[in-house]
Every structure is written in structure tokens, then in C-alpha cells.
């Protein structure tokens, strides 16, 4: 049997042996090229001194790369139990450094039981990815337990994360990500890199947390204000934000926002100022 660089069987063989056909309903598009998964793992930072959290390891391509890069420990959450035997083999090969939790990442959160620095690295179904990203970015206290996020998204979502004001992609995710992190797109990944190939292009995003948010604001209020503002992004703020404060126009002016402006034109700092005024 031919072995891969990490001494384990090639992923296509793992998939055949364990009969792991991709399930569309679980958003399963696998990365089977260990050169590519290694490249992704290398973008996550220094893994040798980090605990890594991976959501959705599937057949384990990225998981193996993370371990091969020398991760101190990897905790992986997988919902589909078909992958557990193959992942157990990976864990055994790496002397138990890989711990696999069976469950839904939206309901279990092992972060509190991990040791800092924690780096989160995942190739997730996109709907779950956006929800988890929002949760990771909006805890009430900052800094969080994690140090960085290295995540694959549909290219359009990746562009929203790093978008600047006065662009179509600028919105809720741009504000929440850039408020508390340095966010950048590392590379695009074409559909052909996945098995089966999705219809869309993907992109790898890296977010490194800031020790302190860029501007003072309260996560709950900011999330709410931004959701209201971009919920009706074509409207002027004096109407899209109607009802969030009785003296809305005064508050907008105090935050250096013209009430006739639209959400898309407002800088992060103004949104933070506005949410502070509203909270008070
Ligand atoms: N990481 C693997 C790779 O790159 O080849 C698999 C990627 S595949 C896009 C997404 C994986 O996430 C699948 O294994 C799927 O079963 C798993 N998954 C989907 N929803 C999940 C959830 N809510 N919690 C945990 N795992 C989930």
C-alpha cells in the first residue's frame, strides 16, 4: 500500500475503505490533496505551541495536515459519525494528539477546555461557517479564548469579511470582523480542488484577534445596530434605524453620521460611536 507523506493511506483510499461518499445535505465537499491542506494549515500560524480546534474534519485531510505541521493538540467536532473510524486511525497514528468529538458544533463548544493559544482552523459548510464566525466574533468579553481563525468560505462571504465602506460587500460581517480582528483573504480555492466540486469558488480567510477591539462598543448593541442598518441597506439611516432611539437624528449627528446617509457609507468607528450613544 502506498502511504502519504504523513505515513497514513491516501485520502481517496480512506474514503473507499470506509465507504465515505459525500452527503450533500451536510455540505460535504472534501479536500483530498494533502499538499493543499498543508498549505492551508501553514497559514494558521505557529501550531507547535497551539491547541487547534477544527470543526467538520470529515475524512481528515485538513486534520492530518494540522497534525503533520506539529499542532500540540487538535480537537475536532464532527457531526457525521461515518467519519469516526477513519479519524480514530489518524488519532492513533499521532499518539492521541487528535481528540474527536461527535456532535453539532452549533451545540457543543470545547473551547473552554482547551489551552491558550487556541487556533481555529476549518473547512466548514458555509451556512454553519457564517453562524460560527459570528459567534466567535461577538462574545461579551474580549479577548476570547482563541487567538486566530483560519477558515474557508464561499468567495463572496470572504469578500464581505474584509470589505471596506462604499462597496457592495460591506456589511454586518465586515463590521464585526474588523472591529476585533485583523482580517485578510489568503487565497482563492477553485471548485476543482474539492471532491465533489461545489458550484462556487472558495477563499481562505485568516483573522488574527486584536488584544483590544479597535473602538469601544458593546458587542450586543453593535450587533443589533448593524443588523438594523444593513437589514435595509438601501434606506437612509434615519429610516432604517427608526425606533432604535427616540432622539435618533441627534444620536446620529453626535456619532458624526448624516441621517440621510446609508449603512454602506458609514465607517466602523461611526457605528461603534453610535452604538455607545444608544447603549447609554
Ligand atoms: N474538513 C473536511 C475537508 O476539508 O475535507 C470536510 C469538509 S466538508 C465541507 C464539511 C464537514 O463538516 C463534513 O464532514 C460535515 O459532516 C461536517 N459538518 C457539517 N455540519 C456540521 C456541524 N454543524 N457540526 C460539526 N460538523 C459538521
Coordinates of N, CA and C in Angstrom, one line a residue, residues 14-245:
X14 N -8.8 6.0 1.9 CA -9.6 6.1 3.2 C -11.1 6.2 2.9
X15 N -11.4 7.0 1.9 CA -12.8 7.2 1.6 C -13.4 5.9 1.0
X16 N -12.6 5.2 0.2 CA -13.1 3.9 -0.3 C -13.2 2.8 0.7
X17 N -12.2 2.7 1.6 CA -12.2 1.7 2.6 C -13.4 1.8 3.5
X18 N -13.6 3.1 3.9 CA -14.7 3.3 4.9 C -16.0 3.7 4.3
X19 N -16.1 3.7 3.0 CA -17.3 3.9 2.3 C -17.9 5.3 2.6
X20 N -17.1 6.3 2.4 CA -17.5 7.7 2.8 C -17.9 8.6 1.7
X21 N -19.0 8.2 1.0 CA -19.5 9.1 -0.1 C -20.0 10.4 0.5
X22 N -19.7 11.5 -0.2 CA -20.1 12.8 0.4 C -21.6 12.9 0.4
X23 N -22.1 13.5 1.5 CA -23.6 13.8 1.6 C -23.8 15.3 1.4
X24 N -24.6 15.6 0.4 CA -24.9 17.0 0.1 C -25.6 17.7 1.2
X25 N -26.5 17.0 1.9 CA -27.2 17.7 3.0 C -26.3 18.2 4.1
X26 N -25.2 17.6 4.3 CA -24.3 18.0 5.3 C -23.2 19.0 4.8
X27 N -23.4 19.4 3.6 CA -22.4 20.4 3.0 C -21.0 19.7 2.8
X28 N -21.0 18.5 2.4 CA -19.7 17.8 2.3 C -19.0 17.9 1.0
X29 N -18.0 18.7 1.0 CA -17.1 18.9 -0.2 C -15.7 18.7 0.4
X30 N -15.0 17.6 0.1 CA -13.7 17.3 0.7 C -12.5 17.8 0.0
X31 N -11.5 18.1 0.8 CA -10.2 18.5 0.3 C -9.3 17.2 0.4
X32 N -9.0 16.6 -0.8 CA -8.2 15.4 -0.7 C -6.8 15.5 -1.0
X33 N -6.4 16.7 -1.4 CA -5.0 16.9 -1.8 C -4.2 17.4 -0.5
X34 N -3.3 16.5 -0.1 CA -2.6 16.8 1.2 C -1.6 18.0 1.0
X35 N -1.2 18.3 -0.2 CA -0.4 19.5 -0.4 C -1.2 20.7 -0.2
X36 N -2.4 20.7 -0.6 CA -3.3 21.9 -0.4 C -3.7 22.0 1.0
X37 N -4.0 20.9 1.7 CA -4.4 21.0 3.1 C -3.2 21.5 3.9
X38 N -2.0 21.1 3.5 CA -0.8 21.5 4.3 C -0.6 23.0 4.1
X39 N -0.8 23.5 2.9 CA -0.7 24.9 2.6 C -1.7 25.7 3.5
X40 N -2.9 25.2 3.6 CA -3.9 25.9 4.5 C -3.4 25.8 5.9
X41 N -3.0 24.7 6.4 CA -2.5 24.5 7.8 C -1.4 25.5 8.1
X42 N -0.5 25.7 7.1 CA 0.7 26.6 7.3 C 0.2 28.1 7.5
X43 N -0.9 28.4 7.0 CA -1.4 29.8 7.1 C -2.0 30.1 8.5
X44 N -2.2 29.0 9.3 CA -2.8 29.2 10.6 C -1.9 29.8 11.7
X45 N -0.6 29.9 11.4 CA 0.3 30.4 12.4 C 1.1 29.3 13.0
X46 N 1.8 29.5 14.1 CA 2.7 28.6 14.8 C 1.8 27.5 15.5
X47 N 1.7 26.4 14.9 CA 0.8 25.3 15.5 C 1.5 24.5 16.6
X48 N 2.9 24.6 16.6 CA 3.6 23.7 17.5 C 3.3 24.1 19.0
X49 N 3.0 25.4 19.2 CA 2.7 25.8 20.6 C 1.2 26.1 20.7
X50 N 0.4 25.5 19.8 CA -1.0 25.9 19.9 C -1.9 24.6 20.0
X51 N -3.1 24.8 20.7 CA -4.1 23.8 20.6 C -5.0 24.3 19.3
X52 N -5.4 23.3 18.5 CA -6.2 23.7 17.4 C -7.6 23.1 17.5
X53 N -8.6 23.9 17.2 CA -10.0 23.4 17.1 C -10.4 23.4 15.6
X54 N -10.8 22.2 15.2 CA -11.3 22.0 13.8 C -12.7 21.6 13.9
X55 N -13.5 22.3 13.1 CA -14.9 21.9 13.0 C -15.2 21.2 11.7
X56 N -15.8 20.0 11.7 CA -16.1 19.3 10.5 C -14.8 18.7 9.8
X57 N -14.1 17.8 10.5 CA -12.9 17.2 9.9 C -13.2 16.3 8.7
X58 N -14.4 15.7 8.7 CA -14.8 14.8 7.6 C -13.8 13.7 7.5
X59 N -13.3 13.3 6.3 CA -12.3 12.2 6.2 C -10.9 12.5 6.7
X60 N -10.7 13.8 7.1 CA -9.5 14.1 7.8 C -8.3 14.7 7.1
X61 N -8.5 15.2 5.9 CA -7.4 15.8 5.1 C -6.8 17.0 5.8
X62 N -7.6 17.9 6.2 CA -7.0 19.1 6.9 C -6.5 18.7 8.3
X63 N -7.2 17.8 8.9 CA -6.8 17.4 10.3 C -5.4 16.8 10.2
X64 N -5.2 16.0 9.2 CA -3.8 15.3 9.1 C -2.8 16.4 8.8
X65 N -3.1 17.4 8.0 CA -2.1 18.5 7.8 C -1.8 19.2 9.0
X66 N -2.8 19.5 9.9 CA -2.6 20.2 11.1 C -1.7 19.4 12.0
X67 N -1.9 18.1 12.1 CA -1.1 17.3 12.9 C 0.4 17.2 12.4
X68 N 0.4 17.1 11.0 CA 1.7 17.0 10.4 C 2.5 18.3 10.6
X69 N 1.8 19.4 10.7 CA 2.5 20.7 10.9 C 3.0 20.8 12.4
X70 N 2.7 19.8 13.2 CA 3.2 19.8 14.6 C 2.2 20.4 15.6
X71 N 0.9 20.5 15.3 CA 0.0 21.0 16.3 C 0.2 20.3 17.6
X72 N 0.1 21.1 18.7 CA 0.3 20.5 20.1 C -0.8 19.5 20.4
X73 N -2.0 19.9 19.9 CA -3.2 19.1 20.2 C -4.3 19.6 19.2
X74 N -5.1 18.6 18.7 CA -6.2 19.0 17.8 C -7.5 18.5 18.4
X75 N -8.5 19.3 18.6 CA -9.8 18.9 19.0 C -10.7 19.1 17.8
X76 N -11.4 18.0 17.3 CA -12.2 18.1 16.1 C -13.6 17.7 16.4
X77 N -14.6 18.5 15.9 CA -16.0 18.2 16.1 C -16.6 17.8 14.8
X78 N -17.1 16.6 14.8 CA -17.8 16.1 13.5 C -19.2 15.5 13.8
X79 N -20.1 16.0 13.0 CA -21.5 15.6 13.2 C -21.8 14.2 12.6
X80 N -21.1 13.9 11.5 CA -21.4 12.7 10.8 C -20.6 11.5 11.3
X81 N -21.3 10.5 11.9 CA -20.5 9.5 12.6 C -19.8 8.5 11.7
X82 N -20.1 8.6 10.4 CA -19.4 7.7 9.4 C -17.9 7.9 9.4
X83 N -17.5 9.2 9.8 CA -16.1 9.5 9.7 C -15.3 9.1 10.9
X84 N -16.0 8.7 12.0 CA -15.3 8.5 13.3 C -14.2 7.4 13.2
X85 N -14.5 6.2 12.5 CA -13.4 5.2 12.5 C -12.2 5.7 11.8
X86 N -12.3 6.4 10.6 CA -11.1 6.9 9.9 C -10.4 7.9 10.8
X87 N -11.1 8.7 11.5 CA -10.5 9.7 12.3 C -9.8 9.1 13.5
X88 N -10.3 8.0 14.0 CA -9.7 7.2 15.1 C -8.3 6.7 14.7
X89 N -8.2 6.3 13.4 CA -6.9 5.8 12.9 C -5.9 6.9 12.9
X90 N -6.4 8.1 12.5 CA -5.5 9.3 12.5 C -5.0 9.6 13.9
X91 N -5.9 9.5 14.8 CA -5.6 9.8 16.2 C -4.5 8.8 16.7
X92 N -4.8 7.6 16.4 CA -3.8 6.5 16.9 C -2.4 6.7 16.3
X93 N -2.4 7.1 15.0 CA -1.2 7.3 14.3 C -0.4 8.4 14.9
X94 N -1.1 9.4 15.5 CA -0.5 10.6 16.1 C -0.4 10.6 17.6
X95 N -0.4 9.4 18.1 CA -0.3 9.2 19.6 C -1.3 9.9 20.4
X96 N -2.5 10.0 19.9 CA -3.6 10.5 20.7 C -3.7 12.1 20.7
X97 N -2.9 12.7 19.9 CA -2.9 14.2 19.9 C -4.2 14.7 19.3
X98 N -4.9 13.8 18.6 CA -6.2 14.2 18.0 C -7.3 13.7 18.9
X99 N -8.2 14.6 19.2 CA -9.4 14.1 20.0 C -10.6 14.5 19.2
X100 N -11.5 13.5 18.9 CA -12.6 13.8 18.1 C -13.9 13.8 18.9
X101 N -14.7 14.8 18.8 CA -16.0 14.9 19.5 C -17.1 14.7 18.4
X102 N -18.0 13.8 18.7 CA -19.1 13.6 17.8 C -20.3 14.5 18.2
X103 N -20.7 15.4 17.3 CA -21.8 16.2 17.6 C -21.9 17.4 16.7
X104 N -22.8 18.3 17.0 CA -23.1 19.5 16.2 C -22.3 20.7 16.8
X105 N -21.4 21.3 16.0 CA -20.6 22.4 16.5 C -21.4 23.6 16.9
X106 N -22.7 23.6 16.5 CA -23.5 24.7 17.0 C -24.1 24.5 18.4
X107 N -23.9 23.3 18.9 CA -24.4 23.0 20.2 C -23.3 22.6 21.2
X108 N -22.1 22.2 20.7 CA -21.0 21.9 21.7 C -19.9 22.9 21.4
X109 N -19.3 23.4 22.5 CA -18.2 24.3 22.4 C -17.1 23.9 23.3
X110 N -16.1 23.2 22.8 CA -15.0 22.7 23.7 C -13.9 23.7 24.0
X111 N -14.1 25.0 23.5 CA -13.0 26.0 23.7 C -12.5 26.1 25.1
X112 N -13.5 26.2 26.1 CA -13.2 26.4 27.5 C -12.3 25.3 28.0
X113 N -12.3 24.1 27.4 CA -11.5 23.1 27.9 C -10.1 23.0 27.2
X114 N -9.8 24.0 26.4 CA -8.5 23.9 25.6 C -7.5 24.9 26.2
X115 N -6.3 24.8 25.8 CA -5.2 25.6 26.4 C -4.8 26.7 25.4
X116 N -4.7 27.9 25.9 CA -4.2 29.0 25.0 C -2.8 28.8 24.6
X117 N -2.3 29.3 23.5 CA -3.2 29.9 22.4 C -4.0 28.8 21.7
X118 N -5.2 29.1 21.3 CA -6.1 28.2 20.5 C -6.2 28.8 19.2
X119 N -5.9 28.0 18.2 CA -6.2 28.5 16.8 C -7.3 27.6 16.2
X120 N -8.2 28.3 15.6 CA -9.4 27.6 15.0 C -9.2 27.5 13.5
X121 N -9.2 26.3 12.9 CA -9.0 26.1 11.5 C -10.0 25.1 11.0
X122 N -10.8 25.6 9.9 CA -11.9 24.7 9.5 C -12.2 24.9 8.0
X123 N -12.7 23.8 7.4 CA -13.3 23.9 6.1 C -14.7 23.4 6.4
X124 N -15.6 24.3 6.5 CA -17.0 24.1 7.0 C -18.0 24.2 6.0
X125 N -19.2 23.6 6.2 CA -20.3 24.0 5.3 C -20.6 25.5 5.5
X126 N -20.9 26.2 4.4 CA -20.8 27.7 4.5 C -21.9 28.3 5.4
X127 N -23.1 27.7 5.5 CA -24.1 28.2 6.4 C -23.6 28.1 7.9
X128 N -23.1 27.0 8.2 CA -22.6 26.8 9.6 C -21.4 27.7 9.9
X129 N -20.6 27.9 8.9 CA -19.4 28.7 9.0 C -19.7 30.1 9.4
X130 N -20.7 30.7 8.7 CA -21.1 32.1 9.0 C -21.6 32.3 10.4
X131 N -22.5 31.3 10.8 CA -23.1 31.4 12.1 C -22.0 31.2 13.2
X132 N -21.0 30.3 13.0 CA -20.0 30.1 14.0 C -19.1 31.3 14.0
X133 N -18.7 31.9 12.8 CA -17.9 33.0 12.8 C -18.5 34.2 13.6
X134 N -19.8 34.4 13.4 CA -20.5 35.5 14.1 C -20.4 35.2 15.6
X135 N -20.6 34.0 16.0 CA -20.5 33.7 17.5 C -19.1 33.9 18.0
X136 N -18.1 33.5 17.2 CA -16.7 33.6 17.7 C -16.3 35.1 17.8
X137 N -16.9 36.0 17.0 CA -16.6 37.4 17.0 C -17.3 38.2 18.0
X138 N -18.4 37.7 18.5 CA -19.3 38.5 19.4 C -19.5 38.1 20.8
X139 N -18.5 37.5 21.4 CA -18.6 37.3 22.9 C -18.7 38.6 23.6
X140 N -19.3 38.7 24.8 CA -19.4 39.9 25.5 C -18.0 40.4 26.0
X141 N -17.2 39.4 26.4 CA -15.8 39.8 26.9 C -14.8 39.6 25.7
X142 N -13.8 40.4 25.7 CA -12.7 40.3 24.8 C -11.4 40.6 25.5
X143 N -10.3 39.9 25.2 CA -10.1 38.9 24.1 C -10.8 37.6 24.4
X144 N -11.1 36.8 23.4 CA -11.7 35.5 23.6 C -10.6 34.5 23.9
X145 N -11.0 33.2 24.0 CA -10.1 32.1 24.3 C -9.2 31.8 23.1
X146 N -9.7 32.1 21.9 CA -9.0 31.8 20.7 C -8.1 33.0 20.2
X147 N -7.0 32.6 19.5 CA -6.0 33.6 19.0 C -6.3 33.9 17.6
X148 N -6.6 32.9 16.8 CA -6.8 33.2 15.3 C -7.9 32.2 14.7
X149 N -8.4 32.7 13.6 CA -9.4 31.8 12.9 C -8.9 31.7 11.4
X150 N -8.7 30.5 10.9 CA -8.3 30.3 9.5 C -9.4 29.4 8.9
X151 N -10.3 30.1 8.1 CA -11.5 29.4 7.7 C -11.7 29.5 6.2
X152 N -12.3 28.5 5.6 CA -12.7 28.5 4.2 C -14.1 29.0 4.1
X153 N -14.4 29.9 3.2 CA -15.7 30.4 2.9 C -16.0 30.4 1.4
X154 N -17.2 30.5 1.1 CA -17.6 30.9 -0.3 C -16.9 32.3 -0.6
X155 N -16.3 32.5 -1.7 CA -15.6 33.7 -2.0 C -16.4 35.0 -1.7
X156 N -17.6 35.0 -2.0 CA -18.4 36.2 -1.7 C -18.5 36.5 -0.2
X157 N -18.6 35.4 0.6 CA -18.6 35.6 2.1 C -17.2 36.2 2.5
X158 N -16.2 35.6 2.0 CA -14.8 36.0 2.3 C -14.7 37.5 2.0
X159 N -15.2 37.9 0.9 CA -15.1 39.3 0.5 C -15.9 40.2 1.4
X160 N -17.0 39.7 2.0 CA -17.8 40.5 2.9 C -17.0 40.7 4.2
X161 N -16.2 39.7 4.6 CA -15.5 39.8 5.9 C -14.4 40.9 5.8
X162 N -13.8 41.1 4.6 CA -12.7 42.1 4.5 C -13.1 43.4 3.9
X163 N -14.4 43.5 3.5 CA -14.9 44.7 2.7 C -14.7 46.0 3.4
X164 N -14.5 47.0 2.6 CA -14.4 48.4 3.1 C -15.7 49.2 2.8
X165 N -16.0 50.3 3.5 CA -17.2 51.1 3.2 C -17.3 51.5 1.8
X166 N -18.5 51.8 1.4 CA -18.8 52.2 0.0 C -18.6 51.1 -1.0
X167 N -18.7 49.8 -0.6 CA -18.6 48.7 -1.6 C -19.9 47.9 -1.3
X168 N -20.2 47.1 -2.3 CA -21.4 46.2 -2.2 C -21.3 45.2 -1.1
X169 N -20.0 44.7 -0.9 CA -19.8 43.6 0.0 C -19.8 44.0 1.5
X170 N -19.6 45.4 1.7 CA -19.5 45.9 3.1 C -20.8 45.7 3.8
X171 N -20.7 45.1 5.0 CA -22.0 44.8 5.8 C -21.7 44.4 7.2
X172 N -22.6 43.7 7.8 CA -22.6 43.2 9.1 C -21.3 42.4 9.4
X173 N -20.9 41.5 8.5 CA -19.7 40.7 8.8 C -18.4 41.5 8.7
X174 N -18.4 42.5 7.8 CA -17.2 43.4 7.8 C -17.0 44.1 9.1
X175 N -18.1 44.6 9.6 CA -18.0 45.4 10.9 C -17.6 44.5 12.0
X176 N -18.3 43.4 12.2 CA -18.0 42.5 13.3 C -16.5 42.0 13.3
X177 N -16.1 41.6 12.1 CA -14.7 41.1 11.9 C -13.7 42.1 12.1
X178 N -13.8 43.3 11.5 CA -12.8 44.3 11.6 C -12.8 45.1 12.9
X179 N -13.8 45.0 13.6 CA -13.9 45.7 14.9 C -12.9 45.0 15.9
X180 N -12.8 43.7 15.8 CA -12.0 43.0 16.8 C -10.8 42.2 16.3
X181 N -10.6 42.2 14.9 CA -9.6 41.4 14.3 C -8.9 42.1 13.2
X182 N -7.7 41.6 12.8 CA -7.1 41.9 11.5 C -7.6 40.7 10.6
X183 N -8.3 41.1 9.5 CA -8.8 40.0 8.7 C -8.2 40.2 7.3
X184 N -7.8 39.0 6.7 CA -7.4 39.1 5.3 C -7.7 37.8 4.5
X185 N -7.9 38.0 3.2 CA -8.1 36.8 2.4 C -6.7 36.3 2.0
X186 N -6.4 35.0 2.2 CA -5.1 34.4 1.9 C -5.0 34.0 0.5
X187 N -6.0 33.2 0.0 CA -6.0 32.8 -1.4 C -7.4 32.3 -1.7
X188 N -7.6 32.3 -3.1 CA -8.8 31.7 -3.6 C -8.6 30.2 -3.8
X189 N -9.6 29.4 -3.7 CA -9.5 28.0 -3.9 C -10.6 27.6 -4.9
X190 N -10.2 27.1 -6.1 CA -11.2 26.8 -7.2 C -12.1 25.6 -6.8
X191 N -13.3 25.5 -7.4 CA -14.2 24.3 -7.2 C -13.5 23.0 -7.4
X192 N -12.6 22.9 -8.4 CA -11.9 21.6 -8.7 C -11.1 21.1 -7.6
X193 N -10.7 21.9 -6.6 CA -9.9 21.4 -5.5 C -10.7 20.5 -4.6
X194 N -12.0 20.6 -4.7 CA -12.9 19.8 -3.8 C -13.5 18.6 -4.4
X195 N -13.8 17.6 -3.6 CA -14.5 16.4 -4.1 C -15.7 16.2 -3.3
X196 N -17.0 16.2 -3.8 CA -17.3 16.7 -5.2 C -17.1 18.2 -5.3
X197 N -17.0 18.7 -6.5 CA -16.8 20.1 -6.7 C -18.0 20.9 -6.4
X198 N -17.9 21.9 -5.6 CA -19.1 22.8 -5.4 C -19.3 23.7 -6.6
X199 N -20.3 24.4 -6.7 CA -20.5 25.3 -7.9 C -19.7 26.6 -7.8
X200 N -19.4 27.0 -6.5 CA -18.8 28.3 -6.3 C -17.3 28.2 -6.0
X201 N -16.6 29.3 -6.2 CA -15.2 29.5 -5.8 C -15.2 29.7 -4.3
X202 N -14.1 29.2 -3.6 CA -14.0 29.4 -2.2 C -12.8 30.3 -2.0
X203 N -12.7 30.8 -0.7 CA -11.5 31.6 -0.4 C -11.1 31.3 1.1
X204 N -9.8 31.3 1.3 CA -9.3 31.1 2.7 C -9.1 32.4 3.4
X205 N -9.7 32.5 4.6 CA -9.7 33.8 5.3 C -8.9 33.6 6.6
X206 N -8.0 34.5 6.9 CA -7.3 34.4 8.2 C -7.7 35.7 9.1
X207 N -8.2 35.4 10.3 CA -8.5 36.5 11.2 C -7.6 36.3 12.4
X208 N -6.8 37.4 12.8 CA -6.0 37.4 13.9 C -6.6 38.3 14.9
X209 N -6.9 37.9 16.1 CA -7.7 38.8 17.0 C -6.8 39.9 17.5
X210 N -7.4 41.0 17.8 CA -6.7 42.2 18.4 C -6.8 42.0 19.9
X211 N -5.9 42.5 20.6 CA -5.9 42.3 22.1 C -7.1 43.1 22.6
X212 N -7.3 44.3 22.0 CA -8.5 45.1 22.4 C -9.2 45.5 21.1
X213 N -10.6 45.6 21.2 CA -11.3 46.0 20.0 C -10.8 47.3 19.4
X214 N -10.9 47.5 18.1 CA -10.4 48.8 17.6 C -11.0 50.0 18.2
X215 N -12.3 49.9 18.5 CA -13.1 51.1 19.1 C -14.0 50.5 20.2
X216 N -14.2 51.4 21.1 CA -15.1 50.9 22.3 C -16.5 50.7 21.8
X217 N -17.1 49.6 22.1 CA -18.5 49.3 21.8 C -18.9 48.1 22.6
X218 N -20.2 47.9 22.7 CA -20.7 46.7 23.4 C -21.2 45.7 22.3
X219 N -20.7 44.5 22.4 CA -21.0 43.5 21.3 C -22.5 43.4 20.9
X220 N -23.3 43.4 22.0 CA -24.7 43.1 21.8 C -25.4 44.3 21.0
X221 N -25.0 45.5 21.5 CA -25.6 46.7 20.9 C -25.1 46.9 19.5
X222 N -23.8 46.7 19.3 CA -23.2 46.9 18.0 C -23.9 45.9 17.0
X223 N -24.0 44.7 17.4 CA -24.5 43.6 16.5 C -26.0 44.0 16.1
X224 N -26.7 44.5 17.1 CA -28.1 44.9 16.8 C -28.2 46.1 15.9
X225 N -27.4 47.2 16.2 CA -27.4 48.4 15.4 C -27.1 48.0 13.9
X226 N -26.0 47.2 13.8 CA -25.5 46.9 12.4 C -26.5 46.1 11.7
X227 N -27.2 45.1 12.4 CA -28.2 44.3 11.7 C -29.3 45.1 11.2
X228 N -29.8 46.1 12.1 CA -30.8 47.0 11.6 C -30.4 47.9 10.4
X229 N -29.2 48.4 10.5 CA -28.7 49.3 9.5 C -28.6 48.6 8.1
X230 N -28.0 47.4 8.1 CA -27.8 46.7 6.9 C -29.0 45.9 6.5
X231 N -29.9 45.7 7.4 CA -31.1 44.9 7.1 C -31.9 45.6 5.9
X232 N -31.8 46.9 5.9 CA -32.5 47.7 4.8 C -31.4 48.6 4.3
X233 N -30.4 48.0 3.6 CA -29.2 48.8 3.3 C -29.4 49.9 2.3
X234 N -30.5 49.9 1.5 CA -30.7 50.9 0.5 C -31.4 52.1 1.2
X235 N -31.9 52.0 2.4 CA -32.6 53.1 3.0 C -31.7 54.0 3.7
X236 N -32.1 55.3 3.9 CA -31.3 56.2 4.7 C -31.4 55.8 6.1
X237 N -30.3 56.0 6.9 CA -30.2 55.5 8.3 C -31.4 56.1 9.1
X238 N -31.8 57.3 8.8 CA -32.9 57.9 9.7 C -34.2 57.0 9.6
X239 N -34.3 56.3 8.4 CA -35.5 55.4 8.4 C -35.1 53.9 8.7
X240 N -33.9 53.4 8.3 CA -33.6 52.0 8.6 C -33.4 51.8 10.1
X241 N -33.0 52.9 10.8 CA -32.8 52.8 12.3 C -33.9 53.3 13.1
X242 N -35.0 53.7 12.4 CA -36.2 54.2 13.1 C -36.5 53.3 14.3
X243 N -36.8 53.9 15.4 CA -37.2 53.0 16.5 C -36.1 52.5 17.4
X244 N -34.8 52.7 17.0 CA -33.8 52.2 18.0 C -33.5 53.3 19.0
X245 N -33.9 54.5 18.8 CA -33.8 55.5 19.8 C -34.8 56.6 19.6

